[in-house]
Short mmCIF file of C-alpha atoms and ligand atoms in Angstrom, two decimals:
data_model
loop_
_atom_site.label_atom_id
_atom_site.label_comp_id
_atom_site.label_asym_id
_atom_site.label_seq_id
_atom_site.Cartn_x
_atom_site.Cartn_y
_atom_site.Cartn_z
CA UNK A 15 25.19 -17.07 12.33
CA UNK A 16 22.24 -17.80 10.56
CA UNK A 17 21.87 -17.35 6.73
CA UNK A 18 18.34 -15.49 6.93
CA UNK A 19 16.94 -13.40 9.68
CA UNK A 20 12.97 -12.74 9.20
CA UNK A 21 11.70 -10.19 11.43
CA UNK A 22 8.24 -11.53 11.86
CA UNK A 23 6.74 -14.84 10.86
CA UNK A 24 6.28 -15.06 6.61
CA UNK A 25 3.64 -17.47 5.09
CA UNK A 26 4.86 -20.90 5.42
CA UNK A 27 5.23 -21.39 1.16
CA UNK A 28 7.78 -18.78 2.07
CA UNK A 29 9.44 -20.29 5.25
CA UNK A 30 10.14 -23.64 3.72
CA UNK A 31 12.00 -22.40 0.64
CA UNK A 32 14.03 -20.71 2.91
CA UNK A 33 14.80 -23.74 4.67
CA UNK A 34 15.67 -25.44 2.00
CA UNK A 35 18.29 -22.92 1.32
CA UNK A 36 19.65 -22.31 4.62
CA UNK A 37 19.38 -22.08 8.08
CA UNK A 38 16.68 -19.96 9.23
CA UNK A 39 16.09 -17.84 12.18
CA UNK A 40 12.52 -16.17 12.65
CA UNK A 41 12.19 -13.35 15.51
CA UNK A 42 9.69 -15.38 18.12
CA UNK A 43 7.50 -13.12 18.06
CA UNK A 44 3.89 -13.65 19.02
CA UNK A 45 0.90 -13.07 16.17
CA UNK A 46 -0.17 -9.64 16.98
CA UNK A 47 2.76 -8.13 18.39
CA UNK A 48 5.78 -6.31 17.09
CA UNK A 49 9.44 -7.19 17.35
CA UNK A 50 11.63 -5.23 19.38
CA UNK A 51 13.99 -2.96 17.67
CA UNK A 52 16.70 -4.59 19.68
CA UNK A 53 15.98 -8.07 18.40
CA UNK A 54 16.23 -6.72 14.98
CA UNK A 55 19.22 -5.42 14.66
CA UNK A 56 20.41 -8.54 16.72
CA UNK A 57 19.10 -10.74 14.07
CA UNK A 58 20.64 -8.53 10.94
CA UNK A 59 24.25 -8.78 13.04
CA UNK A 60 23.57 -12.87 12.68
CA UNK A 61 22.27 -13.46 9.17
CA UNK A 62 23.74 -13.24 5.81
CA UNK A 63 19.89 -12.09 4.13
CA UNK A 64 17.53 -9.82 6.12
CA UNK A 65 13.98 -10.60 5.51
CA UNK A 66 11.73 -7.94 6.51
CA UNK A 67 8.27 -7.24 7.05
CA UNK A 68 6.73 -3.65 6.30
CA UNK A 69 6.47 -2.98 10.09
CA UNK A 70 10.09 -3.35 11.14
CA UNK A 71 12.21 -0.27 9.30
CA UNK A 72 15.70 -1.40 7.73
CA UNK A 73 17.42 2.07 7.71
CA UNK A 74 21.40 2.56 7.81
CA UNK A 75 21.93 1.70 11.15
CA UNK A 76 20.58 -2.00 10.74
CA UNK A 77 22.72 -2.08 7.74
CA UNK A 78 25.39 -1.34 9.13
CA UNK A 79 25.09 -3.27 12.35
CA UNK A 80 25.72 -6.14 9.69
CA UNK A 81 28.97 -6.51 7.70
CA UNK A 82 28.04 -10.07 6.32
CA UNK A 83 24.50 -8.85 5.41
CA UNK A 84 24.24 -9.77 1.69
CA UNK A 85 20.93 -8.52 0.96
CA UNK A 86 17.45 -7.71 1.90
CA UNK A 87 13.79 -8.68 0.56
CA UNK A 88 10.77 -6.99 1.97
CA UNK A 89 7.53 -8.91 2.44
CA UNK A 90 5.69 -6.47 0.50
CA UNK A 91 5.23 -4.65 -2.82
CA UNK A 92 5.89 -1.56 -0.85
CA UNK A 93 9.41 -0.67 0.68
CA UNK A 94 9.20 2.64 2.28
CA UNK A 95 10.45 1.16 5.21
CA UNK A 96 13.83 0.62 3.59
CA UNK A 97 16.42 2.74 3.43
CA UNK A 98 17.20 1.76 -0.33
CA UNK A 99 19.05 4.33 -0.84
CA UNK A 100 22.28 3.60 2.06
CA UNK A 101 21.44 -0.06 0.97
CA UNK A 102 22.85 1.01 -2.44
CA UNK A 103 26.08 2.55 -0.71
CA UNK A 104 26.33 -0.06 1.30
CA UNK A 105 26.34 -2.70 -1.96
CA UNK A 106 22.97 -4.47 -0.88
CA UNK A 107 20.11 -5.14 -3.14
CA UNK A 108 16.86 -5.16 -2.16
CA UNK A 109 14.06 -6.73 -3.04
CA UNK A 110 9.73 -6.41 -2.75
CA UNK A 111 6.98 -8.59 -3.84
CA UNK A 112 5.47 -6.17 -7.07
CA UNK A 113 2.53 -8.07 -9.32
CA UNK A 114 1.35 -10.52 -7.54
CA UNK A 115 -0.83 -8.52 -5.13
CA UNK A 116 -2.12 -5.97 -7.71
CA UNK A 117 -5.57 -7.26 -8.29
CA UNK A 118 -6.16 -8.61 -4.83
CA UNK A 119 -4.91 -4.52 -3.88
CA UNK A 120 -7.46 -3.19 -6.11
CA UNK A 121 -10.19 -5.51 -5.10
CA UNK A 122 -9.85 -4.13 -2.09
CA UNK A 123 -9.52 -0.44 -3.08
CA UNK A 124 -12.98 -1.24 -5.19
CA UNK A 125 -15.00 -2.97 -1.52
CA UNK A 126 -13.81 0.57 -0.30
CA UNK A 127 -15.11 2.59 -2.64
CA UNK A 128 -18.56 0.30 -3.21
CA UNK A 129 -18.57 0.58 0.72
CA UNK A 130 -18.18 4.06 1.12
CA UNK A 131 -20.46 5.19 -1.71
CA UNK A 132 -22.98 3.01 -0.32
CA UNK A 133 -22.89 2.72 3.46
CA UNK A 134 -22.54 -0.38 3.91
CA UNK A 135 -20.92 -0.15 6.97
CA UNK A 136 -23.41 1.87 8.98
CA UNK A 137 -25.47 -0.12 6.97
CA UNK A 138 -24.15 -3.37 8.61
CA UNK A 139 -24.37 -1.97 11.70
CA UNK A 140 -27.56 -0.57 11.92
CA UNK A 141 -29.00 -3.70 10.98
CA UNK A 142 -26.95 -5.31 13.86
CA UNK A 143 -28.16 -2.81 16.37
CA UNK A 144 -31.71 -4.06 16.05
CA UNK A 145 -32.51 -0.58 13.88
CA UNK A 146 -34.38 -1.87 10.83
CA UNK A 147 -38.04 -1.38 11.66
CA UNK A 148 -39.40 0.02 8.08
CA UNK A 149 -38.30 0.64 5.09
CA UNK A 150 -38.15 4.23 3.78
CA UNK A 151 -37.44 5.59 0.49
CA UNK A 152 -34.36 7.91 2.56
CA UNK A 153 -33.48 4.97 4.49
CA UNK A 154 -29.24 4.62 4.18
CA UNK A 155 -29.26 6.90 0.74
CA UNK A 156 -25.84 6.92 -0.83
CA UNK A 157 -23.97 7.67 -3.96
CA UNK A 158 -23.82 6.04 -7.41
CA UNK A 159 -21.23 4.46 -8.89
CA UNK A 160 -22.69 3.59 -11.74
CA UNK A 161 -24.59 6.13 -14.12
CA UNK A 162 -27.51 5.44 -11.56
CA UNK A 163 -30.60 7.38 -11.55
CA UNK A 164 -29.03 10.76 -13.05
CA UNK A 165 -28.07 8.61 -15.99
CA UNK A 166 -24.38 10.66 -15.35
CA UNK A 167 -20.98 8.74 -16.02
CA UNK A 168 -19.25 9.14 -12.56
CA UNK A 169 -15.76 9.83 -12.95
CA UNK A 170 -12.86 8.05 -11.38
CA UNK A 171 -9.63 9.98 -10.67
CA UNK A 172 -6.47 7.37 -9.94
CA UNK A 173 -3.76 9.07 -8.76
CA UNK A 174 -0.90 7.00 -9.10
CA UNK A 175 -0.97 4.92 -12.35
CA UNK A 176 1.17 1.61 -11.78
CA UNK A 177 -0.06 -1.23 -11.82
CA UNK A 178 -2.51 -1.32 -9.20
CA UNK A 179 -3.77 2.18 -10.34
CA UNK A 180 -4.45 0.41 -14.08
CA UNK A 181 -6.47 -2.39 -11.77
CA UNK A 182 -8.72 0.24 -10.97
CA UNK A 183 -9.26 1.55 -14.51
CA UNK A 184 -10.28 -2.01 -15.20
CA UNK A 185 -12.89 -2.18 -12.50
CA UNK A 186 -13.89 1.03 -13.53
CA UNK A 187 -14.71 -0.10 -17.10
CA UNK A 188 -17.70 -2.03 -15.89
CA UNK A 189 -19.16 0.28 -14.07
CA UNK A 190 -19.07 2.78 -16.83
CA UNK A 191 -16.98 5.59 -15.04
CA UNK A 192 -15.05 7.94 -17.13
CA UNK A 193 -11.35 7.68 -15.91
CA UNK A 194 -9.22 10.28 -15.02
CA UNK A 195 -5.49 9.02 -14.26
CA UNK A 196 -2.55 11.19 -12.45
CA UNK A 197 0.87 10.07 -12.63
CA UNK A 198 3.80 12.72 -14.22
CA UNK A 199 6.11 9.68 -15.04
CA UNK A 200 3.20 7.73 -16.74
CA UNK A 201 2.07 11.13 -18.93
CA UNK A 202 3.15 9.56 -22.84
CA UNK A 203 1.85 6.16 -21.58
CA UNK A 204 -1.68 7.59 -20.05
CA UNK A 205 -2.19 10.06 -23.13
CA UNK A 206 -1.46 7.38 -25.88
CA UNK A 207 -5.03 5.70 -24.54
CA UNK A 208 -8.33 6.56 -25.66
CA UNK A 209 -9.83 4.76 -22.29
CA UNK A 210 -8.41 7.01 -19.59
CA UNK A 211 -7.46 11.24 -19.59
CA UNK A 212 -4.34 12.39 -18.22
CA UNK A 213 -5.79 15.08 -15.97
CA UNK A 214 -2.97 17.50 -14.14
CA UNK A 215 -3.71 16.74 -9.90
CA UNK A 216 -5.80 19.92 -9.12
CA UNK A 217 -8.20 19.34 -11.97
CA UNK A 218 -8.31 15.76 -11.33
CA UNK A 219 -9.12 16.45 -8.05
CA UNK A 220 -12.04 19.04 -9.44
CA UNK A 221 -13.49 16.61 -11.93
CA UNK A 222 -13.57 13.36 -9.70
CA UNK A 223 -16.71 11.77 -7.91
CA UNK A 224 -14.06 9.40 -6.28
CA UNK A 225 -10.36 9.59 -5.87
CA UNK A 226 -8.49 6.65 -5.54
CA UNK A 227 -4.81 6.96 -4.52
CA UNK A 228 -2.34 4.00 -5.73
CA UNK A 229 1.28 6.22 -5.46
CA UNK A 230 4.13 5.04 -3.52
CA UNK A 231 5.09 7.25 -0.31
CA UNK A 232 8.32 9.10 -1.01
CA UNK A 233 8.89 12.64 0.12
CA UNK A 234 7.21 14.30 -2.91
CA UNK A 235 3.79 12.16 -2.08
CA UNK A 236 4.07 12.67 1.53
CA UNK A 237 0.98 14.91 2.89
CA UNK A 238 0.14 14.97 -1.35
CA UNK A 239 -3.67 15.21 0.29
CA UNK A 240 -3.44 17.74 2.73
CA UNK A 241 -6.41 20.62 3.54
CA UNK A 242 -5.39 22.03 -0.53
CA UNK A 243 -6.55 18.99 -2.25
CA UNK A 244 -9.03 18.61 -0.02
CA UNK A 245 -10.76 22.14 -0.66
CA UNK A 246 -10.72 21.12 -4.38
CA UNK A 247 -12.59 18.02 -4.37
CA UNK A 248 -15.90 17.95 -4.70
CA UNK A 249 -18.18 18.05 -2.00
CA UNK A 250 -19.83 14.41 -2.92
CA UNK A 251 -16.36 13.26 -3.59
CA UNK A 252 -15.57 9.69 -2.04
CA UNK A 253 -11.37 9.45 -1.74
CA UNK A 254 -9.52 5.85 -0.93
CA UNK A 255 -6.46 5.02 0.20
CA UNK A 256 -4.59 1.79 -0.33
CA UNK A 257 -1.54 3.14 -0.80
CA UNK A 258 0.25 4.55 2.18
CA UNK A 259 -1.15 6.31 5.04
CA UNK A 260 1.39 9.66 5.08
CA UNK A 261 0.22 10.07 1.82
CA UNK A 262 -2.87 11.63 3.72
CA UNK A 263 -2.54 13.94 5.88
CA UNK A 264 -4.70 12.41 8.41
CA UNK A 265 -6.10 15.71 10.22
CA UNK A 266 -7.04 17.33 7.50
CA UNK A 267 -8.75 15.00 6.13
CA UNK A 268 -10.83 14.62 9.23
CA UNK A 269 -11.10 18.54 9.19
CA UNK A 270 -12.52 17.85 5.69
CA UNK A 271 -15.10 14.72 6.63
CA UNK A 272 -16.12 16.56 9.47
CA UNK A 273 -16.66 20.01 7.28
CA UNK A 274 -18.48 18.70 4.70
CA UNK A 275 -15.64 19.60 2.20
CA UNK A 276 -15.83 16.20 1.02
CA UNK A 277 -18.18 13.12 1.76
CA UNK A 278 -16.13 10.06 2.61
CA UNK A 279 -13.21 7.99 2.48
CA UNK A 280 -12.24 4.18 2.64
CA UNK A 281 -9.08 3.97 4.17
CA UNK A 282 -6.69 0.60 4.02
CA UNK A 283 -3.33 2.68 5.70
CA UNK A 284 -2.81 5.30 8.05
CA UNK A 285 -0.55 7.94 8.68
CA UNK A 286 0.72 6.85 11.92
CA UNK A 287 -0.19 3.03 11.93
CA UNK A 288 -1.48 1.37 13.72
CA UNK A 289 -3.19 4.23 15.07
CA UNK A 290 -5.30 6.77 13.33
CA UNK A 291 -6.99 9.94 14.25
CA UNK A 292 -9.80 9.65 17.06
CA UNK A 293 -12.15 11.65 14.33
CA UNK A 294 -11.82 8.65 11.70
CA UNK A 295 -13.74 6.64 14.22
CA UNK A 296 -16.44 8.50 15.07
CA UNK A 297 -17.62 9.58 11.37
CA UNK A 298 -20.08 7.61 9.42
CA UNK A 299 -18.94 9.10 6.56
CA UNK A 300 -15.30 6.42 6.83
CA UNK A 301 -14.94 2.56 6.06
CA UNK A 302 -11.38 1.41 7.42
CA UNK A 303 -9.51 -1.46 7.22
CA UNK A 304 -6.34 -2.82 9.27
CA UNK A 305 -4.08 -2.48 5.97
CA UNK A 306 -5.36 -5.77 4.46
CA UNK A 307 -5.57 -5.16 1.13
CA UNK A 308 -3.16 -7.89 -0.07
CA UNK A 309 -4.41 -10.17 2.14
CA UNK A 310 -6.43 -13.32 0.54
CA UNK A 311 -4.81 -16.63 1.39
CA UNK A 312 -3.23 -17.29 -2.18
CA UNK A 313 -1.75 -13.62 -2.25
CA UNK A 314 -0.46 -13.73 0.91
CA UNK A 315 1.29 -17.43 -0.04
CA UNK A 316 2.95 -16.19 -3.14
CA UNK A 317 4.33 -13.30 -1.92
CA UNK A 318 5.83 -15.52 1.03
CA UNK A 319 7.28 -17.37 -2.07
CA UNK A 320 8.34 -14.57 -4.00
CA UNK A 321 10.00 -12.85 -0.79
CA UNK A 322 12.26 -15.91 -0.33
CA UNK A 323 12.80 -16.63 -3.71
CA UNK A 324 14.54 -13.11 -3.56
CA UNK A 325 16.04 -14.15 -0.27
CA UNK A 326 18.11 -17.12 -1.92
CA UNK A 327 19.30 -15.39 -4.66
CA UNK A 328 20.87 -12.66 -2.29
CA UNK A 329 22.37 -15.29 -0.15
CA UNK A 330 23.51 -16.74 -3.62
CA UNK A 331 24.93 -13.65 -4.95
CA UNK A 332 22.90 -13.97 -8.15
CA UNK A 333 20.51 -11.15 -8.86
CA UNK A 334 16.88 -11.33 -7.03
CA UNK A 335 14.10 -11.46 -9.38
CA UNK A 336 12.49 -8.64 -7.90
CA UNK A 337 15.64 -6.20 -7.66
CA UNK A 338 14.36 -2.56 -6.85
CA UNK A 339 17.97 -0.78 -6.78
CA UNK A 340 19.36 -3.34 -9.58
CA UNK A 341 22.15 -0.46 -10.25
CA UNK A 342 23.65 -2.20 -6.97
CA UNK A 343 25.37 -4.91 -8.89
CA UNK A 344 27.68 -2.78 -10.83
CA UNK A 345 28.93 -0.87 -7.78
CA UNK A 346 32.51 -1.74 -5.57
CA UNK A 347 30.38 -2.42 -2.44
CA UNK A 348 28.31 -5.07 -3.87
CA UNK A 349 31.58 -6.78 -5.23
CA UNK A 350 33.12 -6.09 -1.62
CA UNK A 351 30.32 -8.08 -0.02
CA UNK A 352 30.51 -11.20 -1.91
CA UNK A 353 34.62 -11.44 -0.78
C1 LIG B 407 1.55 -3.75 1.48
O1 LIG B 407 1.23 -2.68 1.96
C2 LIG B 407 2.59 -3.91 0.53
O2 LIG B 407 3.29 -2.94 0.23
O3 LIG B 407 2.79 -5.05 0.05
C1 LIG B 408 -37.04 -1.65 -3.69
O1 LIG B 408 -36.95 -2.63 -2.95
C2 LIG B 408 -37.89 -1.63 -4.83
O2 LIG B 408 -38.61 -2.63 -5.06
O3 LIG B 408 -37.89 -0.60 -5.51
#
């Protein structure tokens, strides 16, 4: 029995305050690859504290092939991939890495918008392909995301209004963009700012010149950009995801690239990752990403530390700093566990 299982390999900053804590088993798998299911539930049947990466999914099975488990912390802000809810029945917290990622998210979100707008990537790669012979006033002509030539505020719908979605208002700011924010739990909060509109989803997605989507993926976001929304964006609209790829419905928005319904997306996730649609790649009008938007060195580190920080204070029994079903500790099958 080991006191934490971690499912992939974590940022050393991470590994050695688990080790400090405990002994530590990490799944030996190779950079690159996945870990087999099998291995996984092996390792949650050993440990005391699952530590999970966003690629392996901790549903009720896994928590049930372990009746020691104490708790689990994701390696990510994002936990989707755990089945919080049976966690809850089962009397485990869990815990994700929230803050610490939220500018280095929306950096990314903004190189994927500035990328898109501009075409930087076919850009890049005509430039690379030997292409550049002259230069020509319609050579690579994009979009503005500042008032540009027409001297017109763009305008910058956020769907989603947490914290990275408020990173984005802040970008936004210096380019002078008007802000449009979505977010039904957020309303009072959005509307008692003079800097940002609370805009219901349709006519944010009327209004915008870019859409930038910063929701979490639960079943009411799931396909929340589907043909509809698509049909009532603009036709120069831009839209980015950073969030979670089912959030998209990946087909139609390739029906929608492809159409001319809209004019181009930066894309971080994907519906069905690690693959995407065949029609992503072949359009100019995309910028993708291998879901890297937390990933600078420092981010990367401190999650690694916040993930087993969490870790300990499972194995512990004190409360994780980063709790995301906190109600846990009051229930019978939390108290059960620590016996
Ligand atoms: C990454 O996608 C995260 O949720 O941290
Ligand atoms: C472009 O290079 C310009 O000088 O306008």
């Amino acid at each position: 029995m080991s006191h934490f299982f971690v499912t992939r390999r974590i940022p050393d900053a991470g590994l050695a305050i688990l080790r400090a804590a405990g002994e530590v088993e990490v799944a030996p798998t190779p950079d690159g690859e996945s870990t087999p299911r099998e291995q996984v539930l092996d390792g949650a049947r050993r440990a005391a504290v699952h530590v999970s990466l966003l690629t392996e999914a901790v549903d009720r099975e896994l928590m049930e092939a372990g009746p020691q488990l104490r708790g689990i912390s994701n390696y990510a802000v994002g936990f989707n991939n755990v089945d919080v809810a049976a966690a809850t029945e089962l009397g485990l917290p869990v815990s994700n890495t929230p803050g610490v990622l939220t500018d280095t998210t929306a950096d990314l979100a903004w190189a994927l918008l500035m990328a898109a707008a501009r075409k930087i990537v076919p850009a890049d790669r005509y430039m690379r392909e030997g292409r550049y012979r002259i230069w020509g006033p319609s050579l690579m002509l994009g979009a503005d995301v500042s008032p540009g030539g027409d001297g017109r505020r763009k305008v910058l719908g956020i769907v989603g209004f947490g914290r990275i979605g408020q990173g984005m208002h802040r970008r936004a700011q210096g380019f002078d963009m008007d802000v449009l924010a979505h977010d039904p739990p957020m309303k009072h909060i959005i509307e008692a700012r003079d800097d940002v509109e609370y805009a219901e989803f349709d006519d944010l997605l009327a209004r915008s010149d870019f859409v930038t989507i910063h929701t979490d993926l639960n079943p009411s976001t799931h396909h929340l950009f589907g043909s509809e929304a698509f049909a009532r964006m603009k036709q120069t609209a831009i839209v980015i995801n950073t969030a979670r790829g089912p959030v998209v419905h990946e087909e139609a928005l390739v029906e929608a690239l492809d159409s001319g319904q809209i004019a181009g997306a930066g894309l971080d996730v994907f519906e069905f990752e690690p693959a995407f649609h065949p029609g992503l790649a072949r359009s100019d009008k995309v910028v993708m990403v291998p879901h890297i938007a937390s990933a600078s060195v420092a981010t990367r580190d401190r999650m690694a530390t916040m993930c087993a920080e969490n870790a300990v204070a499972h194995l512990r029994g004190e409360r994780a700093p980063n709790c995301v079903n906190p109600e846990v500790y009051e229930t019978e099958a939390y108290r059960r566990r620590r016996r």
